[in-house]
CSV table of C-alpha atoms in Angstrom, one decimal:
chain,number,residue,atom,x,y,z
A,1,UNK,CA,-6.9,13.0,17.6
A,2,UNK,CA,-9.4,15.4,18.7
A,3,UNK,CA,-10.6,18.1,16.3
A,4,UNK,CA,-13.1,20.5,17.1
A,5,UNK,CA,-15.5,22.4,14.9
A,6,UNK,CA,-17.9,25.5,16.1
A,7,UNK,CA,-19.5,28.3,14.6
A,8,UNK,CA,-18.3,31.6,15.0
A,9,UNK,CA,-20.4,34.6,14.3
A,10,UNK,CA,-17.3,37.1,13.6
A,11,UNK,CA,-14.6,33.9,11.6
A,12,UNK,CA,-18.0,31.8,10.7
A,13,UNK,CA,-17.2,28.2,10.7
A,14,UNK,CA,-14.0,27.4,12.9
A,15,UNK,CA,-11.8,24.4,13.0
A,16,UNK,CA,-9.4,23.4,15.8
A,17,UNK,CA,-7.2,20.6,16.9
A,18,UNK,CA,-7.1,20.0,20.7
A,19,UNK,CA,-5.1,18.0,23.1
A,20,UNK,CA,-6.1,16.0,26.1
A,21,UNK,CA,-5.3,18.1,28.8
A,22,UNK,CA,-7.0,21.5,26.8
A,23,UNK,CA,-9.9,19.9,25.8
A,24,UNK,CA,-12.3,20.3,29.0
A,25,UNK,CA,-11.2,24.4,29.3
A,26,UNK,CA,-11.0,24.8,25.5
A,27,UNK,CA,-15.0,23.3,25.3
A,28,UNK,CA,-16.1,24.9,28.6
A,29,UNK,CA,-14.8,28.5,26.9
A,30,UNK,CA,-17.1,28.3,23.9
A,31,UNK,CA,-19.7,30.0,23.4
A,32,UNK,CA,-23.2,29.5,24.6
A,33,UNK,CA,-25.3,30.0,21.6
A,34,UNK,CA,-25.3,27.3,18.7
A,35,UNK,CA,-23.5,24.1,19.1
A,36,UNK,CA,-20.6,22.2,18.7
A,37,UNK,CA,-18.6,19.0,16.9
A,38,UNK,CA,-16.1,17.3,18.4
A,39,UNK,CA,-14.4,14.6,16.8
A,40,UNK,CA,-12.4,11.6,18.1
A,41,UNK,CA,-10.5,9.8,15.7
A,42,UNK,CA,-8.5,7.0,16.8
A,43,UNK,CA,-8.1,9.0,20.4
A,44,UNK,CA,-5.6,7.5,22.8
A,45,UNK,CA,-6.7,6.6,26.2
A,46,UNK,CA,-6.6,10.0,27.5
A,47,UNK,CA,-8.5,11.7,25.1
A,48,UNK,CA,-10.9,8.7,25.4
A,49,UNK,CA,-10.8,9.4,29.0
A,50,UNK,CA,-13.1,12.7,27.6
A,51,UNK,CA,-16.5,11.1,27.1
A,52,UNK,CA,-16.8,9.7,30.7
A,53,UNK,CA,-14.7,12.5,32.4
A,54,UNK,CA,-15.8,15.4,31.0
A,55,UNK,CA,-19.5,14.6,29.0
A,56,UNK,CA,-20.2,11.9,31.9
A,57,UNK,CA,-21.5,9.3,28.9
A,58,UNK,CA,-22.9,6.1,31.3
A,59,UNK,CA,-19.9,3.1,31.4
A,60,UNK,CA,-21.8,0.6,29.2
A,61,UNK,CA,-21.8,3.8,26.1
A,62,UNK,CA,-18.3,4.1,26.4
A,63,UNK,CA,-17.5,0.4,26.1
A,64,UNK,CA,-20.0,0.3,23.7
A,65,UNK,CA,-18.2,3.4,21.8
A,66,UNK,CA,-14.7,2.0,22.7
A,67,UNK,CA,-15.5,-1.4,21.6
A,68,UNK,CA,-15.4,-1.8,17.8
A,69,UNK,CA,-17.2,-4.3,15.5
A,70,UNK,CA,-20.8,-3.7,17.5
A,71,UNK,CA,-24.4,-3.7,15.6
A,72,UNK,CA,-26.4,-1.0,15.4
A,73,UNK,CA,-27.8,0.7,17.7
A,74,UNK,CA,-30.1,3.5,19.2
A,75,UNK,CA,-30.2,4.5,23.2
A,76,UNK,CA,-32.1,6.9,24.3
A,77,UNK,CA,-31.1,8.8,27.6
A,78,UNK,CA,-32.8,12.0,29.1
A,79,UNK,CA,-30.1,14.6,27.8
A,80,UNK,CA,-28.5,12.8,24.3
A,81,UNK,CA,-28.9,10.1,21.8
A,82,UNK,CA,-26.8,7.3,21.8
A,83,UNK,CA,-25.7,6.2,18.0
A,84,UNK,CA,-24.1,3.5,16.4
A,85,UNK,CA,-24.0,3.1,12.5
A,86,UNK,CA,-21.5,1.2,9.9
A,87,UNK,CA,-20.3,2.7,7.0
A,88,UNK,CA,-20.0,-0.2,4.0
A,89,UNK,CA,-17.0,-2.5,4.1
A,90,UNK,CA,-14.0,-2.0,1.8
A,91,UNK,CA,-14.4,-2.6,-1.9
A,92,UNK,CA,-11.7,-5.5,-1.9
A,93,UNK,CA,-13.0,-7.3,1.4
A,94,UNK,CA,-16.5,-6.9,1.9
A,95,UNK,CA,-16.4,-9.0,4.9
A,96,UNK,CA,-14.6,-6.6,6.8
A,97,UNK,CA,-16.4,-4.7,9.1
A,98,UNK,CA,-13.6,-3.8,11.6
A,99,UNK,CA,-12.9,0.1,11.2
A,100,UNK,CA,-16.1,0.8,9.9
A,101,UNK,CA,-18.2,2.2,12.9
A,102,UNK,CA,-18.9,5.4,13.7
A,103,UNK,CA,-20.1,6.4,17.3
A,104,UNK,CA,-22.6,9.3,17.4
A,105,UNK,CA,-23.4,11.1,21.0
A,106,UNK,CA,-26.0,13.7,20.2
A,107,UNK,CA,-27.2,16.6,22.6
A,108,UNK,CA,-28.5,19.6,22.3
A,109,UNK,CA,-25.4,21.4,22.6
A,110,UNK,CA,-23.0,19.6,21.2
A,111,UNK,CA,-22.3,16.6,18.7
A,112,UNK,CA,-19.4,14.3,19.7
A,113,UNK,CA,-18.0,11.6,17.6
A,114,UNK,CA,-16.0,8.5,17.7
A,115,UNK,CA,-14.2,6.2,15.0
A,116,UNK,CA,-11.3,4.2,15.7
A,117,UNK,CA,-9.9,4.7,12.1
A,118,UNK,CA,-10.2,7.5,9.5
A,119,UNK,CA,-13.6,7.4,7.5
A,120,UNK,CA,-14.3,9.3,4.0
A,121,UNK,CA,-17.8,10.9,5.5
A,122,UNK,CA,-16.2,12.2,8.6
A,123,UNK,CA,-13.6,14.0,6.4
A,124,UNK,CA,-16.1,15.3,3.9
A,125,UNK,CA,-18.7,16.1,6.7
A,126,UNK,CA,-15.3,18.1,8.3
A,127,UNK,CA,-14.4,20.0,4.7
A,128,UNK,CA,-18.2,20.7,3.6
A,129,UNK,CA,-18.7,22.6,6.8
A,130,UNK,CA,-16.5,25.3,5.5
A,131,UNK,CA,-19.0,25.7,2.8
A,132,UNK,CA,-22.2,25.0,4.4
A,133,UNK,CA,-22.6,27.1,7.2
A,134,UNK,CA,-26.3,25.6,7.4
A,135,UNK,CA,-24.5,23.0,9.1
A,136,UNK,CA,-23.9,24.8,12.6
A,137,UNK,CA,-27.0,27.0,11.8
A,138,UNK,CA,-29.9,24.5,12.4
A,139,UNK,CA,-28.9,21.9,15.0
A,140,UNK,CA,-26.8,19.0,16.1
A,141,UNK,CA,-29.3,16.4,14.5
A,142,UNK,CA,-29.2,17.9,11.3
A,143,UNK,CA,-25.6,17.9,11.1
A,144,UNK,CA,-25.2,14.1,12.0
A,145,UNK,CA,-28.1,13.7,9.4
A,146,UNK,CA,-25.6,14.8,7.1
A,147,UNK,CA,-22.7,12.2,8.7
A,148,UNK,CA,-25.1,9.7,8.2
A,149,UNK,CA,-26.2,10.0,4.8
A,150,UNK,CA,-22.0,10.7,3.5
A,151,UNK,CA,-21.9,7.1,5.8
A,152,UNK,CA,-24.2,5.4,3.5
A,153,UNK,CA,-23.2,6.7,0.4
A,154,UNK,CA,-20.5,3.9,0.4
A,155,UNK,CA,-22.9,1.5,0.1
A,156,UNK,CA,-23.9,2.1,-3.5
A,157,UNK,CA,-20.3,1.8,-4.9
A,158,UNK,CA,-20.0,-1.4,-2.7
A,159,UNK,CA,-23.0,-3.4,-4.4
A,160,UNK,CA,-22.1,-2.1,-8.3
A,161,UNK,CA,-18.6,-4.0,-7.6
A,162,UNK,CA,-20.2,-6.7,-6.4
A,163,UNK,CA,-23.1,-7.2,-9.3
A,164,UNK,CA,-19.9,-6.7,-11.6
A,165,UNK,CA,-18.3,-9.9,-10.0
A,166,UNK,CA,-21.5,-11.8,-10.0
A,167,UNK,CA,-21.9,-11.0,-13.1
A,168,UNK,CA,-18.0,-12.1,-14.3
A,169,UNK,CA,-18.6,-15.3,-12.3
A,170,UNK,CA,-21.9,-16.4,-14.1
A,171,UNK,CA,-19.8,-15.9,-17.7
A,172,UNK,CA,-17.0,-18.6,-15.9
A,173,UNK,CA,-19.5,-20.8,-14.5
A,174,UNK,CA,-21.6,-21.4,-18.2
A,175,UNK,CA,-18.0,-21.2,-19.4
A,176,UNK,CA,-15.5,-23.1,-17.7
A,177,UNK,CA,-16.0,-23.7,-13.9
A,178,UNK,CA,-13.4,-24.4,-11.6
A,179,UNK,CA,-13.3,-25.3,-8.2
A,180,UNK,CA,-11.9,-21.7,-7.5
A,181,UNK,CA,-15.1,-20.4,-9.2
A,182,UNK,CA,-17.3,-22.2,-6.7
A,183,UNK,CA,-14.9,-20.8,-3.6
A,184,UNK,CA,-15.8,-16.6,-5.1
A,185,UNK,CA,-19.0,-17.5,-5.4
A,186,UNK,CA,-19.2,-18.6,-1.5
A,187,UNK,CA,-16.9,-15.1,-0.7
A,188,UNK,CA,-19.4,-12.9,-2.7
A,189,UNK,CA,-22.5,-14.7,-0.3
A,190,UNK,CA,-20.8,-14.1,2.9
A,191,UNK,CA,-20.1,-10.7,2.1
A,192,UNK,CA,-23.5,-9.9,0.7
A,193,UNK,CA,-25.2,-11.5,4.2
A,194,UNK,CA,-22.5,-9.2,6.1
A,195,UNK,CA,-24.1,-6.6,4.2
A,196,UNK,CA,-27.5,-7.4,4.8
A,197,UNK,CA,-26.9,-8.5,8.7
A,198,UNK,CA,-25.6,-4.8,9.0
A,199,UNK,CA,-28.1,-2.4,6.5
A,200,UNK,CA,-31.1,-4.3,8.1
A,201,UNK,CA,-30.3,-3.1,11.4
A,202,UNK,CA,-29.2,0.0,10.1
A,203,UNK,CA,-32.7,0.6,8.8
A,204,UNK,CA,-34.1,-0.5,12.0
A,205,UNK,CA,-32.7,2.0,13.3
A,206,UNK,CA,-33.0,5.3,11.0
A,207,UNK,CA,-36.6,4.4,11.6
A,208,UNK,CA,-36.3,4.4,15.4
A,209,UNK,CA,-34.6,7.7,14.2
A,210,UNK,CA,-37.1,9.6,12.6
A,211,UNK,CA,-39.7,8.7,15.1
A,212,UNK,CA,-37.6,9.9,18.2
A,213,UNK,CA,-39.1,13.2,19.9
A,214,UNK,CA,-35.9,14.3,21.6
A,215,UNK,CA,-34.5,18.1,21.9
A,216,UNK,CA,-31.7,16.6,20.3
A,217,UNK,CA,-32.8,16.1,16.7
A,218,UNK,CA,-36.2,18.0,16.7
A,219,UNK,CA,-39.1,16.8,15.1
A,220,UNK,CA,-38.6,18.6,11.7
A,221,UNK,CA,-35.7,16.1,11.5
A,222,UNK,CA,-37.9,13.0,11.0
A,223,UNK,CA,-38.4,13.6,7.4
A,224,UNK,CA,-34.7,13.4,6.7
A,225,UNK,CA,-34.0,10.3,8.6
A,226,UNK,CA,-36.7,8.7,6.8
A,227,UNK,CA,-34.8,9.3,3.5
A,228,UNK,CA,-32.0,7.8,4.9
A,229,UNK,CA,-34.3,4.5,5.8
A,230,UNK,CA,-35.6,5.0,2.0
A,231,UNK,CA,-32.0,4.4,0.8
A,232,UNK,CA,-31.0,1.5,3.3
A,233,UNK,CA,-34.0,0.1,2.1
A,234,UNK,CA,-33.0,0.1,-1.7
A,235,UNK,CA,-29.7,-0.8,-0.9
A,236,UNK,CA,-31.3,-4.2,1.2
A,237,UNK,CA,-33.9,-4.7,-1.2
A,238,UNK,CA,-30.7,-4.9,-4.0
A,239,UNK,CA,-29.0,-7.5,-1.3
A,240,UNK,CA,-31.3,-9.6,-1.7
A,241,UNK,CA,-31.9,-9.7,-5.4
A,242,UNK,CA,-28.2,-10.1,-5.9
A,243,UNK,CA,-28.2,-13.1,-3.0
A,244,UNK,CA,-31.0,-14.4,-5.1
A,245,UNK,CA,-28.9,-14.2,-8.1
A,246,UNK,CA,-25.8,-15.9,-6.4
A,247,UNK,CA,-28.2,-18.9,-5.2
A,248,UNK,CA,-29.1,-19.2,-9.1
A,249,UNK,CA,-25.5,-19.4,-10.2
A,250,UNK,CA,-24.3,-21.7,-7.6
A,251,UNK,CA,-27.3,-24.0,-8.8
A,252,UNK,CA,-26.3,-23.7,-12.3
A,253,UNK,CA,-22.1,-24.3,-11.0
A,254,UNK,CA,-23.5,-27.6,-9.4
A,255,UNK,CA,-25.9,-28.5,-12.2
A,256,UNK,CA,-22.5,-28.0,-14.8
A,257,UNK,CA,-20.3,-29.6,-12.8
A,258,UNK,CA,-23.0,-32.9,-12.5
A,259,UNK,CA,-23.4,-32.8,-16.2
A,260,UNK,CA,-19.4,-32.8,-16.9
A,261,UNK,CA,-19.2,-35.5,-14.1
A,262,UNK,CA,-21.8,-37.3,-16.1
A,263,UNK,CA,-20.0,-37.2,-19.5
A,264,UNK,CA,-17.1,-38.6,-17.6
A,265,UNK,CA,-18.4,-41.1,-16.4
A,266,UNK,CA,-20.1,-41.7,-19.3
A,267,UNK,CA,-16.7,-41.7,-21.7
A,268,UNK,CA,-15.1,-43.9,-19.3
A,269,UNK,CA,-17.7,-46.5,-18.8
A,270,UNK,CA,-18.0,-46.5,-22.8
A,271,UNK,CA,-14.0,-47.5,-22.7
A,272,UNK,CA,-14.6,-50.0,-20.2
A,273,UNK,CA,-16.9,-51.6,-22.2
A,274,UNK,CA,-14.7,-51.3,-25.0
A,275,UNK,CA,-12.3,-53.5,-23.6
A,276,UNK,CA,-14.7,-56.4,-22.0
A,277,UNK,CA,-15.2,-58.4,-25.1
A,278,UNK,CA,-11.1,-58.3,-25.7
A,279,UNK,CA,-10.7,-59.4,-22.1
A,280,UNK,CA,-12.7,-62.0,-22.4
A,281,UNK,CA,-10.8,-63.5,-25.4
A,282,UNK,CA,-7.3,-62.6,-24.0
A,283,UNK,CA,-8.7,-64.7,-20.6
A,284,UNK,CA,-10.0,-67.1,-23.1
A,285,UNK,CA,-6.8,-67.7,-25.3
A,286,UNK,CA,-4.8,-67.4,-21.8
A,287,UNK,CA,-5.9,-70.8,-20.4
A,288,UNK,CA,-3.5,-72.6,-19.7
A,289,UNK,CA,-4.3,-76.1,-21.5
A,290,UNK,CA,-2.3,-78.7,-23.6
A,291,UNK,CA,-4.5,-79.2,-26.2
A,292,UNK,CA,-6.2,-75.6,-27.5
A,293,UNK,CA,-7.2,-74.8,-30.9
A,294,UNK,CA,-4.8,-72.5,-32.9
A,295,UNK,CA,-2.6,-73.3,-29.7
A,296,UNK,CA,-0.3,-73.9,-32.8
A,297,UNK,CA,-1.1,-72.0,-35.3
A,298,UNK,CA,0.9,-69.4,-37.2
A,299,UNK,CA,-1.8,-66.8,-38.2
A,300,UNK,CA,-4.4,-67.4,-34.6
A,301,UNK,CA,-2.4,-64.5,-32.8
A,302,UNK,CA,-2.4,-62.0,-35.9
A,303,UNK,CA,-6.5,-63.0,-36.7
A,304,UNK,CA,-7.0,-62.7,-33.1
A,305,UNK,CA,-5.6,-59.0,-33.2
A,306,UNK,CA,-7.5,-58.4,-36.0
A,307,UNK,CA,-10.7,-59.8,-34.4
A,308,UNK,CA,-10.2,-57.6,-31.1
A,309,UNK,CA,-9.4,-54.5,-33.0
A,310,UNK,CA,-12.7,-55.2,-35.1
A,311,UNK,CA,-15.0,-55.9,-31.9
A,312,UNK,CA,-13.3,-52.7,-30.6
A,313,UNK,CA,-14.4,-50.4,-33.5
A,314,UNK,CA,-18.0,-51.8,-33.5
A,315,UNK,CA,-18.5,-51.7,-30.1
A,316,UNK,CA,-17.6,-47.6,-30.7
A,317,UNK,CA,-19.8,-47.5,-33.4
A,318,UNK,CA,-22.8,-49.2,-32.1
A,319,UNK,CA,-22.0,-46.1,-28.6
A,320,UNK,CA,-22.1,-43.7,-30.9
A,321,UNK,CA,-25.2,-44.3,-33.1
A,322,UNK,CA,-27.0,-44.8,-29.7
A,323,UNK,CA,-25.4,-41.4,-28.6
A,324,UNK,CA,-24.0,-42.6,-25.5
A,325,UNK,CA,-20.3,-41.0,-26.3
């Protein structure tokens, strides 16, 4: 789907949907002053056809665009900026990270973008420009400043799920473990390290970003981009307390599940014991000899009963004065 958005200076800010074949006369027709947006949303292959047809992007871009599931990244050519950023993962699989990229081409004339599946700050960006006509009015960096900070505004949302989970976990694990416990805890680490894999190069690059001196962007841009890199740094710096945090209660899960193993063991070795000294007399009075004492006796079995359950209950009590059950 292609959708196009330009400022007029009669309607103000104008929105259309093109088609594949229209596109190239539809762009060439606009009008020289300000700039434009175009958007590609999961475009098919002829509409994809657009950025090396028409815009004459280099081959390895539009693979790079076309491609999904890349890191971030910056390229700078002599006419536009090459962008690549990731919004945050979904709430209920923060491993994902298919679907979440968002391909910026940024000229002087003209911001094109490219996302294989619908995203929140695309749509937002899209319906605030109704509103905002400061948008269109200052220049194409400025507007994908304002794609870009919508696209991290996920991220917060993202880690307050997450710290309630941790948080829900560390009540089970000083509570009553379970294997499964141990198996979330391991989810919640993988997705924080896909987090931090993808915010640290993120930063990386909003800092490339604000020091670029392109016609694209401008220099009164830097200052914004550097907000941007103030907020992916919060957002890594809270990655790492809350992987710090998940380390802690991991230790504690295996320190708990030691100490129950140990109490097991513990019990049972107590019952073993238990039952040595009555072995020993059963294997005693078991011999098979002819001439035993009691062999023929009417009270030896019933005294011997008594004598094992006795040896049994002191052997418990002597355990438990020690504290060893």
């Amino acid at each position: 789907m292609l959708t196009l958005l330009y400022r007029d200076p009669d309607a103000g800010i104008c929105t259309e949907s093109l088609t594949a074949a229209g596109a190239p006369a539809r762009l060439a027709a606009l009008p020289d002053e300000g700039f434009y947006w175009l958007d590609l949303e999961a475009p098919t292959p002829e509409e994809a056809a657009l950025l090396a047809d028409h815009f004459h992007f280099h081959r390895l871009e539009v693979e790079d665009a076309l491609e999904d599931v890349h890191h971030p990244k910056l390229d700078e050519g002599p006419e536009h900026l090459f962008l690549i950023l990731h919004a945050a993962p979904p709430l209920e699989d923060p491993e994902a990270d298919e679907g979440t990229e968002l391909d910026f081409f940024i000229s002087a004339r003209w911001l094109v973008t490219h996302h294989s599946t619908p995203l929140a700050a695309v749509d937002k960006t899209r319906a605030a420009c109704g509103h905002h006509p400061l948008y269109f009015e200052r220049s194409p960096g400025y507007l994908a400043y304002q794609l870009i900070d919508r696209l991290m505004e996920g991220y917060d949302p993202l880690l307050d799920q997450l710290e309630e989970s941790i948080t829900a976990l560390e009540d089970e694990v000083f509570s009553d473990p379970t294997p499964a416990t141990m198996q979330q805890l391991f989810a919640l680490k993988r997705g924080l390290l896909e987090i931090r894999r993808i915010v640290v190069y993120q930063r990386d690059v909003l800092a490339r970003l604000s020091r670029v001196a392109h016609s694209a962007i401008g220099p009164e841009m830097a200052i914004y981009y550097r907000d941007i890199w103030d907020q992916l740094t919060r957002v890594l710096d809270q990655a790492e307390q809350m992987r710090d945090e998940l380390t802690g209660i991991m230790d504690a899960y295996l320190s708990q599940t030691s100490n129950r193993l140990n109490e097991i063991m513990k019990f049972l070795t107590a019952i073993s014991t238990l039952f040595i000294p009555l072995n020993f007399l059963t294997g005693f009075f078991g011999m098979n000899f002819e001439f035993m004492p009691f062999l023929h006796s009417q009270g030896a079995f019933w005294g011997l009963v008594v004598l094992m359950v006795t040896l049994a209950w002191l052997s418990r009590w002597y355990f438990a004065r020690r504290g060893w059950i």
